[in-house]
Coordinates of C-alpha atoms and ligand atoms in Angstrom, one line a residue:
M763 CA 29.4 94.0 54.5
S764 CA 27.8 90.7 53.6
S765 CA 29.3 87.7 55.5
K766 CA 29.3 86.0 52.1
V767 CA 32.2 87.8 50.7
T768 CA 35.6 86.1 50.5
L769 CA 38.8 87.3 48.8
E770 CA 38.3 84.5 46.2
K771 CA 34.8 85.6 45.2
L772 CA 35.8 89.3 45.2
V773 CA 38.9 88.6 43.0
S774 CA 36.8 86.6 40.6
L775 CA 34.1 89.3 40.4
C776 CA 36.7 92.1 40.0
R777 CA 38.3 90.3 37.1
R778 CA 35.0 89.2 35.4
R779 CA 33.5 92.7 35.5
G780 CA 36.7 94.7 34.8
F781 CA 37.5 96.2 38.2
L782 CA 41.0 94.9 38.7
F783 CA 43.6 92.9 36.6
Q784 CA 47.0 91.7 37.4
S785 CA 49.6 94.0 35.9
S786 CA 51.3 92.6 32.8
E787 CA 49.0 89.6 33.1
I788 CA 49.8 88.2 29.6
Y789 CA 53.5 87.9 30.7
G790 CA 52.5 86.1 33.9
G791 CA 51.9 89.2 36.0
L792 CA 54.3 91.1 38.3
N793 CA 53.8 90.6 42.1
G794 CA 52.6 93.6 43.9
F795 CA 51.3 95.5 40.9
W796 CA 47.7 95.9 39.8
D797 CA 45.8 97.5 36.9
Y798 CA 42.4 99.1 37.3
G799 CA 40.0 98.0 34.5
P800 CA 37.1 100.0 33.0
M801 CA 34.9 99.7 36.1
G802 CA 37.8 99.9 38.6
V803 CA 39.1 103.2 37.1
L804 CA 35.6 104.7 37.5
L805 CA 35.3 103.4 41.1
K806 CA 38.7 104.6 42.2
R807 CA 38.3 108.0 40.5
N808 CA 35.0 108.4 42.4
V809 CA 36.7 107.6 45.7
K810 CA 39.5 110.1 45.0
E811 CA 37.0 112.7 43.7
A812 CA 34.8 112.3 46.8
W813 CA 37.9 112.8 49.0
W814 CA 39.0 115.9 47.0
Q815 CA 35.5 117.4 46.9
D816 CA 34.9 116.8 50.6
M817 CA 38.3 117.8 51.9
V818 CA 39.4 120.6 49.5
A819 CA 37.1 121.8 46.7
G820 CA 33.8 121.8 48.7
H821 CA 35.5 123.2 51.8
N822 CA 34.1 126.6 52.8
E823 CA 36.8 128.6 54.6
L824 CA 34.3 131.2 55.8
T825 CA 32.4 128.9 58.2
V826 CA 33.6 126.8 61.2
P827 CA 32.9 123.1 60.5
A828 CA 31.3 121.1 63.4
G829 CA 34.0 120.1 65.9
A830 CA 36.7 122.4 64.4
P831 CA 38.5 124.9 66.6
S832 CA 38.1 127.6 64.0
A833 CA 37.6 128.2 60.3
Y834 CA 40.5 127.2 58.1
E835 CA 41.7 127.1 54.5
M836 CA 42.5 124.2 52.2
T837 CA 44.6 124.1 49.1
G838 CA 46.1 121.5 46.8
L839 CA 49.4 120.5 45.3
D840 CA 50.7 118.0 42.8
C841 CA 54.4 117.2 43.3
T842 CA 56.9 115.0 41.4
I843 CA 57.5 111.4 42.2
I844 CA 61.2 111.8 42.0
M845 CA 62.6 114.5 44.3
H846 CA 66.0 115.6 45.4
P847 CA 67.6 112.7 47.3
Q848 CA 68.3 115.0 50.3
V849 CA 64.5 115.1 50.9
W850 CA 64.7 111.4 51.9
K851 CA 67.7 111.8 54.0
C852 CA 66.1 114.6 56.0
S853 CA 62.8 112.9 56.2
G854 CA 64.4 109.8 57.8
H855 CA 63.3 107.5 55.0
Y856 CA 66.9 106.9 53.8
D857 CA 68.0 105.6 57.2
L858 CA 64.9 104.3 58.8
F859 CA 62.3 103.3 56.2
H860 CA 63.0 99.6 56.2
D861 CA 61.5 96.3 57.1
Y862 CA 63.3 93.2 58.3
M863 CA 63.5 90.3 55.9
V864 CA 64.7 86.8 56.0
D865 CA 65.9 84.7 53.0
C866 CA 65.5 81.0 52.6
R867 CA 68.8 79.4 51.6
E868 CA 67.1 76.4 50.1
T869 CA 64.3 78.0 48.0
K870 CA 66.0 81.5 47.5
K871 CA 62.7 83.0 48.5
R872 CA 62.5 86.2 50.6
Y873 CA 60.0 87.0 53.3
R874 CA 59.1 89.8 55.6
Y875 CA 60.2 88.7 59.0
D876 CA 57.2 90.0 60.9
Q877 CA 54.8 88.4 58.4
I878 CA 55.9 84.8 58.8
R879 CA 53.9 82.9 61.4
G880 CA 53.9 79.3 62.4
R881 CA 53.1 76.8 65.1
W882 CA 55.1 74.3 67.2
A883 CA 54.9 70.6 66.4
A884 CA 56.7 67.9 68.5
Y885 CA 57.2 64.3 67.7
Q886 CA 59.3 61.7 69.6
G887 CA 61.1 64.5 71.6
E888 CA 61.9 66.7 68.6
R889 CA 60.3 70.1 68.5
V890 CA 60.1 72.2 65.3
F891 CA 58.4 75.5 64.5
V892 CA 56.6 75.1 61.2
T893 CA 55.9 78.4 59.4
T894 CA 53.5 79.4 56.7
M895 CA 52.6 82.3 54.5
A896 CA 49.0 81.0 53.9
E897 CA 46.5 83.7 54.3
S898 CA 43.4 81.9 55.5
P899 CA 43.3 80.1 58.9
E900 CA 42.2 76.8 57.2
E901 CA 45.0 77.0 54.6
A902 CA 47.5 77.8 57.4
L903 CA 46.5 74.7 59.4
E904 CA 46.5 72.4 56.4
D905 CA 49.9 73.8 55.1
T906 CA 51.8 73.5 58.4
Q907 CA 50.4 70.0 59.1
R908 CA 51.3 68.7 55.6
R909 CA 54.9 69.9 55.8
A910 CA 55.4 68.9 59.5
L911 CA 54.2 65.3 58.7
K912 CA 56.6 65.2 55.7
Y913 CA 59.5 66.3 57.9
F914 CA 58.7 63.7 60.6
K915 CA 58.1 61.1 57.8
L916 CA 54.6 60.4 58.9
R917 CA 51.4 59.8 56.9
N918 CA 48.2 61.8 57.2
K919 CA 46.6 59.1 59.3
D920 CA 49.4 59.5 61.9
A921 CA 48.8 63.2 62.4
D922 CA 47.5 62.6 66.0
E923 CA 50.9 61.3 67.0
V924 CA 52.3 64.8 66.6
E925 CA 51.8 67.2 69.5
W926 CA 50.6 70.4 67.9
E927 CA 50.5 73.7 69.6
A928 CA 47.1 75.1 68.6
E929 CA 48.1 78.8 68.5
F930 CA 49.9 80.4 65.5
R931 CA 52.7 82.8 66.6
P932 CA 54.8 85.3 64.7
L933 CA 58.3 84.2 63.8
P934 CA 60.0 87.0 65.7
E935 CA 58.8 85.3 68.9
V936 CA 61.1 82.3 68.1
S937 CA 64.8 83.0 69.1
D938 CA 66.4 79.8 67.6
L939 CA 66.0 79.8 63.8
S940 CA 67.7 76.4 63.5
V941 CA 64.4 74.7 64.6
V942 CA 62.3 76.7 62.2
I943 CA 60.9 75.1 59.0
G944 CA 60.7 77.9 56.4
P945 CA 57.3 78.6 54.7
D946 CA 58.2 76.7 51.5
T947 CA 60.4 73.9 52.7
T948 CA 60.3 70.8 54.9
T949 CA 63.8 71.3 56.3
P950 CA 64.6 73.2 59.5
G951 CA 67.3 75.9 59.7
T952 CA 67.1 77.2 56.1
L953 CA 66.1 80.8 57.1
T954 CA 68.8 83.4 57.5
E955 CA 68.9 85.9 60.4
P956 CA 66.7 88.9 59.7
R957 CA 68.3 91.8 57.8
E958 CA 67.2 95.4 57.1
F959 CA 65.8 96.1 53.7
N960 CA 65.1 99.7 52.6
L961 CA 61.7 99.9 51.0
M962 CA 62.4 102.8 48.6
F963 CA 62.8 102.0 44.9
K964 CA 66.1 103.3 43.6
T965 CA 66.6 104.8 40.2
Y966 CA 69.2 106.9 38.3
V967 CA 68.6 110.4 36.9
G968 CA 70.3 111.3 33.6
A969 CA 72.6 109.3 31.3
L970 CA 75.6 108.9 33.6
G971 CA 74.1 106.4 36.0
G972 CA 76.6 106.5 38.8
E973 CA 75.8 106.7 42.6
E974 CA 76.0 110.5 42.2
S975 CA 72.8 110.4 40.2
A976 CA 70.9 108.0 42.4
A977 CA 67.4 109.0 43.3
F978 CA 64.3 107.4 44.7
L979 CA 60.7 107.0 43.8
R980 CA 58.7 108.7 46.6
P981 CA 57.4 106.3 49.3
E982 CA 54.8 108.9 50.4
T983 CA 53.3 112.0 48.9
A984 CA 53.7 113.9 52.2
Q985 CA 57.3 115.1 51.7
G986 CA 56.4 117.0 48.6
I987 CA 54.0 119.1 50.7
F988 CA 56.6 119.8 53.4
V989 CA 59.3 121.0 51.0
N990 CA 56.7 123.2 49.2
F991 CA 55.4 124.8 52.4
K992 CA 57.1 128.1 51.8
N993 CA 56.2 128.2 48.1
V994 CA 52.5 127.8 49.0
L995 CA 52.7 130.5 51.7
D996 CA 54.5 132.9 49.4
S997 CA 52.3 132.3 46.3
T998 CA 48.8 132.3 47.9
R999 CA 47.1 134.2 50.6
V1000 CA 46.7 131.2 52.9
R1001 CA 47.2 131.8 56.6
I1002 CA 47.6 129.3 59.4
P1003 CA 45.5 127.3 60.1
F1004 CA 45.5 125.7 56.7
G1005 CA 45.9 122.4 55.0
I1006 CA 47.6 121.3 51.8
A1007 CA 46.2 118.2 50.1
Q1008 CA 47.7 115.9 47.5
I1009 CA 46.7 112.8 45.7
G1010 CA 49.3 110.8 43.9
K1011 CA 51.3 107.6 43.4
S1012 CA 53.7 106.3 46.0
F1013 CA 56.1 103.3 45.6
R1014 CA 57.3 100.9 48.2
N1015 CA 59.4 97.8 47.5
E1016 CA 57.3 95.7 49.9
I1017 CA 59.0 92.4 50.6
T1018 CA 55.8 90.5 50.6
P1019 CA 53.0 92.3 48.9
R1020 CA 49.7 90.6 49.7
Y1021 CA 46.0 90.7 50.0
Y1022 CA 45.3 92.0 46.5
T1023 CA 45.7 95.7 46.4
F1024 CA 45.9 96.0 50.2
R1025 CA 49.7 95.9 50.2
S1026 CA 51.1 96.6 46.8
R1027 CA 54.3 98.1 45.5
E1028 CA 52.7 100.9 43.5
F1029 CA 49.7 102.6 45.1
E1030 CA 48.0 105.9 45.5
Q1031 CA 47.8 108.1 48.6
M1032 CA 45.5 110.9 49.5
E1033 CA 47.3 113.0 52.1
I1034 CA 46.7 116.2 53.9
E1035 CA 49.3 118.1 55.9
F1036 CA 47.5 120.5 58.1
F1037 CA 49.6 123.4 59.6
C1038 CA 48.5 125.0 62.8
H1039 CA 49.7 126.8 65.9
P1040 CA 51.3 124.4 68.5
E1041 CA 48.8 125.5 71.2
S1042 CA 45.7 124.5 69.2
S1043 CA 47.3 121.4 67.6
Q1044 CA 45.7 118.9 70.0
A1045 CA 42.2 120.3 69.2
W1046 CA 43.0 120.1 65.5
Y1047 CA 44.3 116.5 65.8
R1048 CA 40.9 115.5 67.4
Y1049 CA 39.0 117.3 64.7
W1050 CA 40.8 115.6 61.8
R1051 CA 40.6 112.2 63.5
D1052 CA 36.9 112.4 63.9
R1053 CA 36.3 114.1 60.5
R1054 CA 38.2 111.4 58.6
L1055 CA 36.4 108.6 60.3
Q1056 CA 33.0 110.2 59.5
W1057 CA 34.0 110.4 55.8
Y1058 CA 34.2 106.6 55.5
V1059 CA 30.9 106.3 57.4
D1060 CA 29.2 108.7 55.1
L1061 CA 30.3 106.7 52.0
G1062 CA 28.9 103.5 53.3
L1063 CA 31.5 101.9 55.6
A1064 CA 29.3 102.3 58.6
G1065 CA 29.1 99.3 60.9
E1066 CA 31.1 97.1 63.2
R1067 CA 33.8 96.4 60.6
L1068 CA 35.1 100.0 60.8
R1069 CA 36.8 101.4 63.8
L1070 CA 39.1 104.1 65.1
R1071 CA 42.1 103.0 67.1
E1072 CA 44.2 105.4 69.1
H1073 CA 47.9 104.3 69.4
G1074 CA 49.1 103.7 72.8
P1075 CA 52.3 105.5 74.1
E1076 CA 54.5 102.6 73.1
E1077 CA 53.3 102.8 69.5
L1078 CA 53.7 106.5 69.1
S1079 CA 56.7 108.0 67.1
H1080 CA 59.0 109.9 69.4
Y1081 CA 57.8 113.3 67.9
S1082 CA 54.1 112.4 67.9
T1083 CA 51.7 113.3 70.7
G1084 CA 48.8 111.5 69.1
T1085 CA 48.2 109.0 66.3
A1086 CA 45.0 107.1 65.4
D1087 CA 44.4 104.5 62.7
I1088 CA 41.1 104.1 60.9
E1089 CA 40.8 100.4 60.4
Y1090 CA 38.6 98.0 58.6
A1091 CA 38.0 94.3 59.3
F1092 CA 38.8 93.1 55.7
P1093 CA 37.3 89.7 55.0
F1094 CA 40.7 88.2 54.1
L1095 CA 42.1 88.9 57.5
D1096 CA 41.9 86.5 60.4
E1097 CA 39.0 86.9 62.9
G1098 CA 39.8 89.8 65.2
E1099 CA 42.5 91.3 62.8
W1100 CA 42.1 94.8 61.4
G1101 CA 43.7 96.4 58.3
E1102 CA 44.7 100.1 58.3
L1103 CA 42.9 102.3 55.9
E1104 CA 44.3 105.6 57.1
G1105 CA 46.5 107.1 59.8
I1106 CA 46.0 110.4 61.4
A1107 CA 49.1 111.6 63.1
H1108 CA 50.1 114.6 65.1
R1109 CA 53.6 115.2 63.8
G1110 CA 54.6 118.2 65.8
D1111 CA 57.2 120.3 64.0
F1112 CA 59.3 117.3 63.1
D1113 CA 59.1 117.5 59.3
L1114 CA 59.5 121.3 58.8
R1115 CA 62.4 121.4 61.3
S1116 CA 64.1 118.5 59.6
H1117 CA 63.9 120.2 56.2
M1118 CA 65.2 123.4 57.8
E1119 CA 68.0 122.1 60.0
G1120 CA 68.9 118.6 58.9
K1121 CA 67.6 115.2 59.9
L1122 CA 66.8 115.2 63.6
D1123 CA 68.0 112.4 65.7
P1124 CA 65.0 110.2 66.4
K1125 CA 66.9 107.9 68.8
T1126 CA 67.9 110.6 71.2
N1127 CA 66.2 113.9 71.6
P1128 CA 64.1 114.7 68.5
L1129 CA 65.2 118.3 68.9
E1130 CA 68.8 117.5 68.4
V1131 CA 70.2 117.3 64.9
E1132 CA 72.2 114.1 64.1
L1133 CA 75.9 115.0 63.8
D1134 CA 78.7 113.3 61.9
E1135 CA 82.2 112.5 63.3
H1136 CA 83.3 116.1 62.7
G1137 CA 80.4 117.5 64.7
K1138 CA 78.6 118.7 61.5
P1139 CA 74.9 117.9 60.8
K1140 CA 74.9 114.4 59.3
W1141 CA 72.3 115.2 56.8
R1142 CA 72.2 118.9 55.9
G1143 CA 68.7 120.4 55.8
S1144 CA 67.8 122.9 53.2
G1145 CA 68.9 125.8 55.4
K1146 CA 65.8 127.6 54.3
D1147 CA 63.7 129.3 57.0
L1148 CA 60.5 127.3 57.2
S1149 CA 59.0 129.1 60.1
Y1150 CA 55.8 131.1 60.0
R1151 CA 55.2 134.7 61.1
D1152 CA 51.6 135.4 62.1
P1153 CA 50.6 138.6 60.1
V1154 CA 48.4 139.8 62.9
T1155 CA 50.3 139.1 66.1
G1156 CA 53.8 139.1 64.6
E1157 CA 54.6 135.8 66.5
R1158 CA 57.1 133.6 64.7
Y1159 CA 57.0 129.9 65.1
I1160 CA 57.4 126.5 63.4
P1161 CA 53.9 125.3 62.7
H1162 CA 52.7 121.9 64.1
V1163 CA 51.4 119.4 61.6
I1164 CA 48.4 117.1 61.7
E1165 CA 48.6 114.5 58.9
P1166 CA 45.6 112.5 57.8
S1167 CA 47.1 110.0 55.4
A1168 CA 44.8 107.7 53.5
G1169 CA 45.4 105.0 50.8
A1170 CA 43.2 105.4 47.7
D1171 CA 43.6 101.7 46.8
R1172 CA 42.9 100.4 50.3
A1173 CA 39.8 102.6 50.6
T1174 CA 38.6 101.4 47.2
L1175 CA 39.2 97.8 48.3
A1176 CA 37.2 98.4 51.5
F1177 CA 34.3 99.9 49.6
L1178 CA 34.3 96.9 47.3
C1179 CA 34.3 94.4 50.3
E1180 CA 31.6 96.4 52.1
A1181 CA 29.4 96.6 48.9
Y1182 CA 29.6 92.9 48.1
D1183 CA 26.4 91.0 48.7
E1184 CA 24.5 88.0 47.6
D1185 CA 20.7 87.7 47.7
E1186 CA 17.9 86.1 45.8
A1187 CA 16.2 87.7 42.8
P1188 CA 13.8 86.2 40.2
D1189 CA 15.3 85.4 36.8
E1190 CA 13.5 86.1 33.5
K1191 CA 11.2 83.2 34.1
G1192 CA 10.4 84.4 37.6
K1193 CA 12.5 81.6 39.2
P1194 CA 14.5 82.7 42.3
Q1195 CA 18.3 82.8 41.6
V1196 CA 21.3 83.8 43.6
R1197 CA 22.2 87.4 42.7
T1198 CA 25.6 89.0 43.3
V1199 CA 25.3 92.7 43.9
L1200 CA 27.7 95.5 44.8
R1201 CA 25.7 97.9 47.0
F1202 CA 27.9 100.9 46.4
H1203 CA 27.0 104.3 47.8
P1204 CA 25.7 106.2 44.7
R1205 CA 28.5 108.7 44.9
I1206 CA 31.2 106.0 44.3
A1207 CA 29.2 103.6 42.0
P1208 CA 31.1 103.4 38.7
I1209 CA 27.9 103.7 36.7
K1210 CA 24.9 105.6 38.1
V1211 CA 22.3 104.5 35.6
A1212 CA 21.9 102.0 32.8
V1213 CA 19.4 102.3 29.9
F1214 CA 17.9 99.3 28.1
P1215 CA 15.3 98.9 25.4
L1216 CA 13.2 95.8 26.4
V1217 CA 13.7 94.4 22.9
K1218 CA 15.7 95.4 19.9
K1219 CA 12.8 96.4 17.7
D1220 CA 9.6 98.4 17.5
G1221 CA 11.5 101.7 17.9
M1222 CA 12.5 100.9 21.5
P1223 CA 16.3 101.2 20.9
E1224 CA 15.8 104.7 19.4
V1225 CA 13.9 105.9 22.4
A1226 CA 16.4 104.3 24.8
Q1227 CA 19.3 105.8 23.0
R1228 CA 17.6 109.2 23.2
I1229 CA 17.2 108.8 26.9
Y1230 CA 20.8 107.7 27.3
T1231 CA 22.0 110.7 25.4
T1232 CA 20.0 113.0 27.7
L1233 CA 21.3 111.4 30.9
R1234 CA 25.0 111.2 29.9
P1235 CA 25.9 114.8 30.6
H1236 CA 24.6 114.4 34.1
W1237 CA 26.0 111.0 35.2
S1238 CA 28.1 108.1 34.0
A1239 CA 25.5 106.2 32.1
F1240 CA 25.6 102.9 30.2
Y1241 CA 23.5 101.7 27.2
D1242 CA 22.9 98.0 26.6
E1243 CA 20.6 96.3 24.2
K1244 CA 22.3 92.9 24.0
G1245 CA 20.7 89.7 25.4
A1246 CA 17.7 89.1 27.8
V1247 CA 16.8 92.0 29.9
G1248 CA 17.1 89.9 33.1
R1249 CA 20.7 89.2 32.3
R1250 CA 21.4 92.8 31.6
Y1251 CA 20.0 93.7 35.1
R1252 CA 22.4 91.1 36.6
R1253 CA 25.4 92.5 34.9
Q1254 CA 24.6 96.0 36.3
D1255 CA 24.0 94.5 39.8
E1256 CA 27.5 93.0 39.6
V1257 CA 29.1 96.4 38.9
G1258 CA 26.8 98.2 41.5
T1259 CA 24.7 100.4 39.2
P1260 CA 22.0 101.9 41.4
F1261 CA 19.3 102.3 38.7
C1262 CA 18.3 100.6 35.5
I1263 CA 15.9 102.2 33.1
T1264 CA 13.9 100.1 30.7
V1265 CA 12.0 101.3 27.6
D1266 CA 9.1 99.0 26.8
G1267 CA 5.9 98.8 24.9
Q1268 CA 4.1 101.2 27.3
T1269 CA 6.9 103.8 26.7
L1270 CA 5.8 104.0 23.1
Q1271 CA 2.2 104.7 24.2
D1272 CA 2.6 107.1 27.2
G1273 CA 6.3 108.1 27.4
T1274 CA 6.9 106.4 30.8
V1275 CA 9.8 104.0 31.5
T1276 CA 10.4 101.6 34.3
I1277 CA 13.2 102.4 36.8
R1278 CA 14.5 99.5 38.7
D1279 CA 16.2 100.0 42.1
R1280 CA 19.3 97.9 42.6
D1281 CA 18.8 97.4 46.3
S1282 CA 15.0 97.0 46.8
L1283 CA 14.4 95.6 43.3
E1284 CA 11.3 97.8 43.2
Q1285 CA 10.2 99.1 39.8
V1286 CA 8.4 102.4 39.3
R1287 CA 7.2 104.1 36.2
V1288 CA 8.4 107.7 35.5
H1289 CA 7.9 109.9 32.5
E1290 CA 10.9 110.3 30.3
N1291 CA 10.8 114.1 30.8
E1292 CA 11.0 113.7 34.6
L1293 CA 14.0 111.3 34.6
V1294 CA 16.7 113.9 35.4
A1295 CA 14.8 115.3 38.3
Y1296 CA 13.8 111.9 39.6
L1297 CA 17.4 110.5 39.4
S1298 CA 18.9 113.7 40.9
E1299 CA 16.8 113.2 44.0
R1300 CA 17.3 109.5 44.3
L1301 CA 21.1 109.5 43.7
A1302 CA 21.6 112.3 46.2
A1303 CA 19.4 110.5 48.9
P1304 CA 21.2 108.5 51.6
Q1305 CA 21.9 104.9 50.5
Q1306 CA 19.2 102.3 51.2
R1307 CA 20.8 99.2 52.6
Ligands
GAP432 N1 52.8 110.0 55.2 C1 52.4 109.0 56.1 C2 52.3 107.7 55.5 O1 52.7 107.5 54.4 P1 51.6 105.2 56.0 O2 50.8 104.7 57.1 O3 52.9 104.6 55.7 O4 51.8 106.8 56.3 C3 49.5 105.9 54.7 O5 50.7 105.2 54.7 C4 48.4 105.0 54.0 O6 48.9 104.7 52.7 C5 48.1 103.7 54.7 O7 47.1 103.9 55.7 C6 47.5 102.9 53.5 O8 46.2 103.2 53.3 C7 48.3 103.4 52.4 N2 49.4 102.4 52.1 C8 50.7 102.4 52.7 N3 51.4 101.4 52.2 C9 50.6 100.8 51.2 C10 50.8 99.7 50.3 N4 52.0 99.0 50.3 N5 49.8 99.3 49.5 C11 48.7 100.0 49.5 N6 48.4 101.1 50.3 C12 49.4 101.4 51.2

């Protein structure tokens, strides 16, 4: 990633070139919802298609992939967004899927408790904790200083009279909320005590609309896979070990959506539930963890901004014997902060058992079903047998699950950040100009090749259109004849098109065209008849950085 990228520049480019728009923008937008524009939809589709191709469609179940304990099968699923409410009771989301939030009594704003941070400021013996939601370190400093000075009734020039604690701390470290100045006020003590807030969106199924018909939009795609485990086994010939993959929308009523599409309220997940024998589950966990990291590297996220982080024992869920996050140092995060792209979790038999027997009690022994006051299971499971019988050995067991769970929008955002670069390139008159370029891996670039006639006369448009028509069945191609050719190159650089083809005077003589490489800016001449072969080779070759 170029050190030149900032969230501001990225947002501006994404809007200008049609990657991302605010949802319902003409009505002022809706916080936490984003629309993908003509370029964005191509980019995100390419990310999802690369995932599906590499994990499912291109998987060969006859060979043992490097690092895998054995060969395995992969299959897909596409489940509904609204499911039986019991699913969420047994999965634990109904009871446990919440964040803590605080409200401001003065501004009526609501914040996620763990996302508020602030710093201590003291003046004439009074000490207050000034909080902020500003995202960049500079803005956070400026915001807290401005509001603390206002509270102490001081002017900017008197800032030195205040004793500042340099370090910003999370609000949960402060026990006394009466000395806390909320993020949008200048008065201490306006924040309420933290309260639980369930993140699932609620809706009502059918015309009656009472609590009986309440349902939820799924907060993850994973549960659709678990509840279909038996259906997949019974309708296909898959045998353990095998994985079920799903790409689809998930919804979370995030208290404070932020950082563009990084934390939104409607987003897409790409999830695999991989079912295996308990004894080989650790080896499968390690396989998926490493395989998923390599996937990002292969698509261009290589470098010091990508890392794999194993969770320590204190971070692990009670049922998990291993969880790792694949993280990216997004440019909008503070120095040293990392954002999660994907989690790979060893989930044991927790999910299948919960859907069989009822919600397990996570607070006590995960193998105990939570009981109500009459000693009956609090949330009934389906009662269906979700165990597996090995057709060869006859052994019956509840499979263990390894879950690589990725966010399509976060991955797309990381690829955008990594691709962003600025360099110098000559303009039409040969003068060096700053050039913004998205250096996407060719597999995910929205447009693979653009075709231009140098000028709009002398038969050049006709030849260029013929070439465009020839290339279009092979790749997403773009035809452009408007404006100076230098400006057309710049537009393609800004959407990350790896190659631009120009038809010029020489084409009319000898049938050759120029092909300009987005990254090296080199131009070569290739005969029109050899374009498909040339581009096939170049687009498949590893990315030049
Ligand atoms: N089934 C496991 C599960 O859903 P998660 O860590 O909550 O795990 C998996 O979500 C991935 O989904 C995350 O790593 C992230 O990429 C994406 N994701 C989660 N919440 C998101 C949000 N509010 N906005 C965008 N992506 C999100």
